[in-house]
PDB file of C-alpha atoms in Angstrom:
ATOM      1  CA  UNK Q   1     -24.966 115.884 128.878  1.00 45.00           C
ATOM      2  CA  UNK Q   2     -27.156 112.692 129.412  1.00 50.00           C
ATOM      3  CA  UNK Q   3     -29.292 114.170 131.759  1.00 58.00           C
ATOM      4  CA  UNK Q   4     -30.028 116.962 129.209  1.00 56.00           C
ATOM      5  CA  UNK Q   5     -30.663 114.562 126.251  1.00 51.00           C
ATOM      6  CA  UNK Q   6     -33.237 112.673 128.248  1.00 79.00           C
ATOM      7  CA  UNK Q   7     -34.827 115.916 129.277  1.00 76.00           C
ATOM      8  CA  UNK Q   8     -35.027 116.574 125.506  1.00 76.00           C
ATOM      9  CA  UNK Q   9     -35.956 113.230 124.470  1.00 78.00           C
ATOM     10  CA  UNK Q  10     -39.107 113.471 127.050  1.00 84.00           C
ATOM     11  CA  UNK Q  11     -40.125 116.753 125.684  1.00 85.00           C
ATOM     12  CA  UNK Q  12     -40.148 115.402 122.046  1.00 86.00           C
ATOM     13  CA  UNK Q  13     -42.056 112.311 123.259  1.00 91.00           C
ATOM     14  CA  UNK Q  14     -44.571 114.726 125.124  1.00 91.00           C
ATOM     15  CA  UNK Q  15     -44.668 116.957 121.901  1.00 92.00           C
ATOM     16  CA  UNK Q  16     -45.401 113.743 119.949  1.00 94.00           C
ATOM     17  CA  UNK Q  17     -48.082 112.769 122.291  1.00 94.00           C
ATOM     18  CA  UNK Q  18     -50.076 115.833 122.346  1.00 94.00           C
ATOM     19  CA  UNK Q  19     -49.639 116.247 118.711  1.00 94.00           C
ATOM     20  CA  UNK Q  20     -50.866 112.713 117.794  1.00 94.00           C
ATOM     21  CA  UNK Q  21     -53.742 113.468 120.024  1.00 94.00           C
ATOM     22  CA  UNK Q  22     -54.893 116.468 117.996  1.00 94.00           C
ATOM     23  CA  UNK Q  23     -54.136 115.474 114.690  1.00 95.00           C
ATOM     24  CA  UNK Q  24     -56.050 111.883 115.151  1.00 93.00           C
ATOM     25  CA  UNK Q  25     -58.856 113.672 116.727  1.00 91.00           C
ATOM     26  CA  UNK Q  26     -59.369 115.539 113.519  1.00 92.00           C
ATOM     27  CA  UNK Q  27     -58.275 112.559 111.232  1.00 93.00           C
ATOM     28  CA  UNK Q  28     -58.061 109.333 112.709  1.00 89.00           C
ATOM     29  CA  UNK Q  29     -56.262 108.153 109.486  1.00 90.00           C
ATOM     30  CA  UNK Q  30     -53.370 110.637 109.692  1.00 92.00           C
ATOM     31  CA  UNK Q  31     -49.840 109.674 108.694  1.00 92.00           C
ATOM     32  CA  UNK Q  32     -46.765 109.541 111.062  1.00 92.00           C
ATOM     33  CA  UNK Q  33     -45.506 112.336 108.919  1.00 93.00           C
ATOM     34  CA  UNK Q  34     -48.662 114.535 109.716  1.00 94.00           C
ATOM     35  CA  UNK Q  35     -48.072 113.795 113.244  1.00 94.00           C
ATOM     36  CA  UNK Q  36     -44.690 114.690 113.299  1.00 93.00           C
ATOM     37  CA  UNK Q  37     -45.218 118.168 111.238  1.00 94.00           C
ATOM     38  CA  UNK Q  38     -47.774 118.984 114.024  1.00 95.00           C
ATOM     39  CA  UNK Q  39     -45.196 118.199 116.707  1.00 93.00           C
ATOM     40  CA  UNK Q  40     -42.820 120.672 115.062  1.00 92.00           C
ATOM     41  CA  UNK Q  41     -40.241 117.248 114.673  1.00 91.00           C
ATOM     42  CA  UNK Q  42     -38.894 115.415 111.665  1.00 90.00           C
ATOM     43  CA  UNK Q  43     -40.743 112.181 110.756  1.00 90.00           C
ATOM     44  CA  UNK Q  44     -37.343 110.590 111.494  1.00 92.00           C
ATOM     45  CA  UNK Q  45     -37.293 111.902 115.369  1.00 89.00           C
ATOM     46  CA  UNK Q  46     -41.318 110.375 115.494  1.00 91.00           C
ATOM     47  CA  UNK Q  47     -39.878 106.967 113.969  1.00 90.00           C
ATOM     48  CA  UNK Q  48     -36.884 107.058 116.731  1.00 90.00           C
ATOM     49  CA  UNK Q  49     -39.228 107.425 119.704  1.00 91.00           C
ATOM     50  CA  UNK Q  50     -42.399 105.118 118.135  1.00 93.00           C
ATOM     51  CA  UNK Q  51     -41.242 102.286 115.578  1.00 91.00           C
ATOM     52  CA  UNK Q  52     -44.632 102.460 113.926  1.00 91.00           C
ATOM     53  CA  UNK Q  53     -48.157 104.003 114.232  1.00 89.00           C
ATOM     54  CA  UNK Q  54     -49.089 100.689 116.518  1.00 89.00           C
ATOM     55  CA  UNK Q  55     -46.512 101.659 119.243  1.00 91.00           C
ATOM     56  CA  UNK Q  56     -47.857 105.692 119.097  1.00 92.00           C
ATOM     57  CA  UNK Q  57     -51.290 104.437 119.685  1.00 91.00           C
ATOM     58  CA  UNK Q  58     -49.923 102.120 122.677  1.00 91.00           C
ATOM     59  CA  UNK Q  59     -48.032 104.966 124.026  1.00 92.00           C
ATOM     60  CA  UNK Q  60     -50.870 107.424 123.652  1.00 92.00           C
ATOM     61  CA  UNK Q  61     -53.272 104.910 125.365  1.00 91.00           C
ATOM     62  CA  UNK Q  62     -50.688 104.457 128.360  1.00 92.00           C
ATOM     63  CA  UNK Q  63     -50.298 107.857 128.799  1.00 92.00           C
ATOM     64  CA  UNK Q  64     -53.587 109.207 128.947  1.00 92.00           C
ATOM     65  CA  UNK Q  65     -54.827 106.272 131.263  1.00 93.00           C
ATOM     66  CA  UNK Q  66     -51.672 107.487 133.511  1.00 94.00           C
ATOM     67  CA  UNK Q  67     -52.817 110.858 133.491  1.00 94.00           C
ATOM     68  CA  UNK Q  68     -56.454 109.801 134.558  1.00 95.00           C
ATOM     69  CA  UNK Q  69     -55.007 108.158 137.642  1.00 96.00           C
ATOM     70  CA  UNK Q  70     -52.803 111.127 138.356  1.00 96.00           C
ATOM     71  CA  UNK Q  71     -56.015 113.090 138.125  1.00 96.00           C
ATOM     72  CA  UNK Q  72     -57.876 110.604 140.355  1.00 97.00           C
ATOM     73  CA  UNK Q  73     -55.036 110.567 142.874  1.00 96.00           C
ATOM     74  CA  UNK Q  74     -54.702 114.573 142.703  1.00 96.00           C
ATOM     75  CA  UNK Q  75     -58.443 114.786 143.768  1.00 95.00           C
ATOM     76  CA  UNK Q  76     -57.577 112.733 147.006  1.00 94.00           C
ATOM     77  CA  UNK Q  77     -60.462 110.342 146.971  1.00 94.00           C
ATOM     78  CA  UNK Q  78     -60.012 109.053 150.152  1.00 93.00           C
ATOM     79  CA  UNK Q  79     -60.355 112.288 152.160  1.00 93.00           C
ATOM     80  CA  UNK Q  80     -63.264 114.181 152.820  1.00 92.00           C
ATOM     81  CA  UNK Q  81     -66.889 113.264 152.914  1.00 97.00           C
ATOM     82  CA  UNK Q  82     -67.554 110.791 149.704  1.00 97.00           C
ATOM     83  CA  UNK Q  83     -69.740 113.395 148.145  1.00 97.00           C
ATOM     84  CA  UNK Q  84     -66.853 115.777 148.173  1.00 97.00           C
ATOM     85  CA  UNK Q  85     -64.374 113.503 146.760  1.00 97.00           C
ATOM     86  CA  UNK Q  86     -66.973 112.312 144.071  1.00 97.00           C
ATOM     87  CA  UNK Q  87     -67.105 115.952 142.832  1.00 97.00           C
ATOM     88  CA  UNK Q  88     -63.449 116.451 143.228  1.00 97.00           C
ATOM     89  CA  UNK Q  89     -62.527 113.177 141.309  1.00 98.00           C
ATOM     90  CA  UNK Q  90     -65.434 113.788 138.363  1.00 98.00           C
ATOM     91  CA  UNK Q  91     -64.010 117.207 137.775  1.00 97.00           C
ATOM     92  CA  UNK Q  92     -60.339 116.040 137.567  1.00 97.00           C
ATOM     93  CA  UNK Q  93     -61.293 113.147 135.248  1.00 96.00           C
ATOM     94  CA  UNK Q  94     -63.308 115.293 132.965  1.00 96.00           C
ATOM     95  CA  UNK Q  95     -60.311 117.867 132.689  1.00 94.00           C
ATOM     96  CA  UNK Q  96     -58.482 115.009 131.445  1.00 94.00           C
ATOM     97  CA  UNK Q  97     -61.012 113.329 129.228  1.00 92.00           C
ATOM     98  CA  UNK Q  98     -61.479 116.703 127.435  1.00 90.00           C
ATOM     99  CA  UNK Q  99     -57.845 116.654 126.678  1.00 89.00           C
ATOM    100  CA  UNK Q 100     -57.459 113.262 125.456  1.00 90.00           C
ATOM    101  CA  UNK Q 101     -60.860 112.588 123.820  1.00 86.00           C
ATOM    102  CA  UNK Q 102     -59.445 110.831 120.560  1.00 88.00           C
ATOM    103  CA  UNK Q 103     -57.307 108.411 122.776  1.00 88.00           C
ATOM    104  CA  UNK Q 104     -59.817 107.741 125.727  1.00 85.00           C
ATOM    105  CA  UNK Q 105     -63.007 107.212 123.267  1.00 79.00           C
ATOM    106  CA  UNK Q 106     -61.577 105.246 120.620  1.00 72.00           C
ATOM    107  CA  UNK Q 107     -60.533 101.833 120.734  1.00 61.00           C
ATOM    108  CA  UNK Q 108     -56.547 101.877 120.973  1.00 60.00           C
ATOM    109  CA  UNK Q 109     -54.035  99.232 121.706  1.00 55.00           C
ATOM    110  CA  UNK Q 110     -54.553  97.655 125.071  1.00 67.00           C
ATOM    111  CA  UNK Q 111     -50.953  96.397 126.272  1.00 80.00           C
ATOM    112  CA  UNK Q 112     -50.821  95.106 129.396  1.00 86.00           C
ATOM    113  CA  UNK Q 113     -49.379  98.283 130.683  1.00 87.00           C
ATOM    114  CA  UNK Q 114     -52.826 100.017 129.527  1.00 86.00           C
ATOM    115  CA  UNK Q 115     -54.620  97.398 130.796  1.00 86.00           C
ATOM    116  CA  UNK Q 116     -53.151  97.541 134.313  1.00 91.00           C
ATOM    117  CA  UNK Q 117     -53.658 101.198 134.622  1.00 92.00           C
ATOM    118  CA  UNK Q 118     -57.170 100.521 133.635  1.00 91.00           C
ATOM    119  CA  UNK Q 119     -57.696  98.195 136.080  1.00 92.00           C
ATOM    120  CA  UNK Q 120     -56.176 100.542 138.573  1.00 94.00           C
ATOM    121  CA  UNK Q 121     -58.542 103.493 137.571  1.00 95.00           C
ATOM    122  CA  UNK Q 122     -61.452 100.780 138.271  1.00 94.00           C
ATOM    123  CA  UNK Q 123     -60.336 100.083 141.514  1.00 95.00           C
ATOM    124  CA  UNK Q 124     -60.118 103.586 142.561  1.00 96.00           C
ATOM    125  CA  UNK Q 125     -63.709 103.932 141.400  1.00 96.00           C
ATOM    126  CA  UNK Q 126     -65.146 101.203 143.203  1.00 96.00           C
ATOM    127  CA  UNK Q 127     -63.247 102.110 146.314  1.00 96.00           C
ATOM    128  CA  UNK Q 128     -64.983 105.649 146.037  1.00 97.00           C
ATOM    129  CA  UNK Q 129     -68.271 104.302 145.270  1.00 97.00           C
ATOM    130  CA  UNK Q 130     -68.175 101.805 148.242  1.00 97.00           C
ATOM    131  CA  UNK Q 131     -67.349 104.754 150.579  1.00 96.00           C
ATOM    132  CA  UNK Q 132     -70.367 106.468 148.874  1.00 97.00           C
ATOM    133  CA  UNK Q 133     -72.421 103.620 149.654  1.00 97.00           C
ATOM    134  CA  UNK Q 134     -71.108 103.389 153.230  1.00 97.00           C
ATOM    135  CA  UNK Q 135     -71.972 106.942 153.708  1.00 97.00           C
ATOM    136  CA  UNK Q 136     -75.313 106.409 152.636  1.00 96.00           C
ATOM    137  CA  UNK Q 137     -75.207 108.023 149.325  1.00 96.00           C
ATOM    138  CA  UNK Q 138     -76.010 105.177 147.069  1.00 96.00           C
ATOM    139  CA  UNK Q 139     -78.162 102.505 148.586  1.00 95.00           C
ATOM    140  CA  UNK Q 140     -76.880  99.776 150.695  1.00 95.00           C
ATOM    141  CA  UNK Q 141     -78.088  97.274 148.015  1.00 96.00           C
ATOM    142  CA  UNK Q 142     -76.842  98.970 144.793  1.00 95.00           C
ATOM    143  CA  UNK Q 143     -74.734  96.899 142.627  1.00 97.00           C
ATOM    144  CA  UNK Q 144     -71.417  98.875 142.787  1.00 96.00           C
ATOM    145  CA  UNK Q 145     -70.103  97.374 139.306  1.00 96.00           C
ATOM    146  CA  UNK Q 146     -73.075  98.738 137.495  1.00 97.00           C
ATOM    147  CA  UNK Q 147     -72.791 101.841 139.218  1.00 97.00           C
ATOM    148  CA  UNK Q 148     -69.266 102.262 138.017  1.00 97.00           C
ATOM    149  CA  UNK Q 149     -70.483 101.464 134.640  1.00 96.00           C
ATOM    150  CA  UNK Q 150     -73.403 104.206 134.700  1.00 97.00           C
ATOM    151  CA  UNK Q 151     -70.905 106.747 136.163  1.00 97.00           C
ATOM    152  CA  UNK Q 152     -68.564 106.253 133.355  1.00 96.00           C
ATOM    153  CA  UNK Q 153     -71.062 106.710 130.865  1.00 95.00           C
ATOM    154  CA  UNK Q 154     -72.232 109.657 132.528  1.00 96.00           C
ATOM    155  CA  UNK Q 155     -69.100 111.120 132.073  1.00 95.00           C
ATOM    156  CA  UNK Q 156     -68.793 110.208 128.456  1.00 92.00           C
ATOM    157  CA  UNK Q 157     -72.271 111.880 127.921  1.00 92.00           C
ATOM    158  CA  UNK Q 158     -71.398 115.022 129.886  1.00 92.00           C
ATOM    159  CA  UNK Q 159     -68.198 115.177 127.524  1.00 88.00           C
ATOM    160  CA  UNK Q 160     -70.661 115.079 124.433  1.00 84.00           C
ATOM    161  CA  UNK Q 161     -72.723 117.616 125.959  1.00 78.00           C
ATOM    162  CA  UNK Q 162     -69.855 119.996 126.355  1.00 58.00           C
ATOM    163  CA  UNK Q 163     -69.042 119.284 122.469  1.00 58.00           C
ATOM    164  CA  UNK Q 164     -72.775 120.069 121.333  1.00 53.00           C
ATOM    165  CA  UNK Q 165     -73.566 122.993 123.676  1.00 50.00           C
ATOM    166  CA  UNK Q 166     -72.409 126.402 123.018  1.00 51.00           C
ATOM    167  CA  UNK Q 167     -72.847 127.489 126.252  1.00 48.00           C
ATOM    168  CA  UNK Q 168     -69.613 128.439 128.505  1.00 46.00           C
ATOM    169  CA  UNK Q 169     -70.903 126.280 131.695  1.00 46.00           C
ATOM    170  CA  UNK Q 170     -71.191 123.072 129.302  1.00 48.00           C
ATOM    171  CA  UNK Q 171     -67.314 123.349 128.912  1.00 68.00           C
ATOM    172  CA  UNK Q 172     -66.542 123.984 132.577  1.00 88.00           C
ATOM    173  CA  UNK Q 173     -65.337 120.721 134.387  1.00 92.00           C
ATOM    174  CA  UNK Q 174     -66.699 121.581 137.648  1.00 94.00           C
ATOM    175  CA  UNK Q 175     -70.391 122.296 136.164  1.00 92.00           C
ATOM    176  CA  UNK Q 176     -70.352 119.058 134.002  1.00 93.00           C
ATOM    177  CA  UNK Q 177     -69.086 117.392 137.416  1.00 96.00           C
ATOM    178  CA  UNK Q 178     -72.032 118.748 139.308  1.00 95.00           C
ATOM    179  CA  UNK Q 179     -74.344 117.240 136.423  1.00 94.00           C
ATOM    180  CA  UNK Q 180     -72.867 114.007 136.208  1.00 96.00           C
ATOM    181  CA  UNK Q 181     -72.596 113.698 140.191  1.00 97.00           C
ATOM    182  CA  UNK Q 182     -76.210 114.824 140.570  1.00 95.00           C
ATOM    183  CA  UNK Q 183     -77.646 112.391 137.962  1.00 95.00           C
ATOM    184  CA  UNK Q 184     -76.146 109.667 139.323  1.00 96.00           C
ATOM    185  CA  UNK Q 185     -77.261 110.138 143.063  1.00 95.00           C
ATOM    186  CA  UNK Q 186     -80.516 111.336 142.022  1.00 93.00           C
ATOM    187  CA  UNK Q 187     -81.379 110.412 138.214  1.00 90.00           C
ATOM    188  CA  UNK Q 188     -84.344 112.713 136.887  1.00 81.00           C
ATOM    189  CA  UNK Q 189     -86.463 112.317 139.496  1.00 77.00           C
ATOM    190  CA  UNK Q 190     -87.906 114.570 141.891  1.00 76.00           C
ATOM    191  CA  UNK Q 191     -85.487 115.290 145.169  1.00 68.00           C
ATOM    192  CA  UNK Q 192     -86.809 114.758 148.409  1.00 62.00           C
TER     193      UNK Q 192
END
């Protein structure tokens, strides 16, 4: 019986987090009651899982960052050529970020757990960029910290483009990943 209760509690937490992401993306000032309603739960159930709005925002931050790590690891960034790994990681990250736009684009609570997850994301990224540099995709003297920041900015801009553009390819994570990686590696200049 305890196992069923735990599974039910996990489903409730997942439903609350997903509903919070949707509701807060539409109205950043939405109440816990509105989030509970969107999750199909009572306000009391939401407060049982999250004592207050801050606790909910912290849980959103940790959950979204953990999903980013899971997406990066699922792309197997250490296998295959660095270029292939960059595309796989970028497409997976775009898929997660498009689902968690509010949480990942707004200043949310940075608990020690969220900060540790962000550090792990940065480490994965720098290791992959280091591989790309060793394989000749990036200049030998490229500043990898700067390159990481540009890469993150390109991912954000790709998601913004997907919002603004009605073309179906704009919503396709693989097409957006191609755009991000091509821009990162070649800029807007001629290829050659």
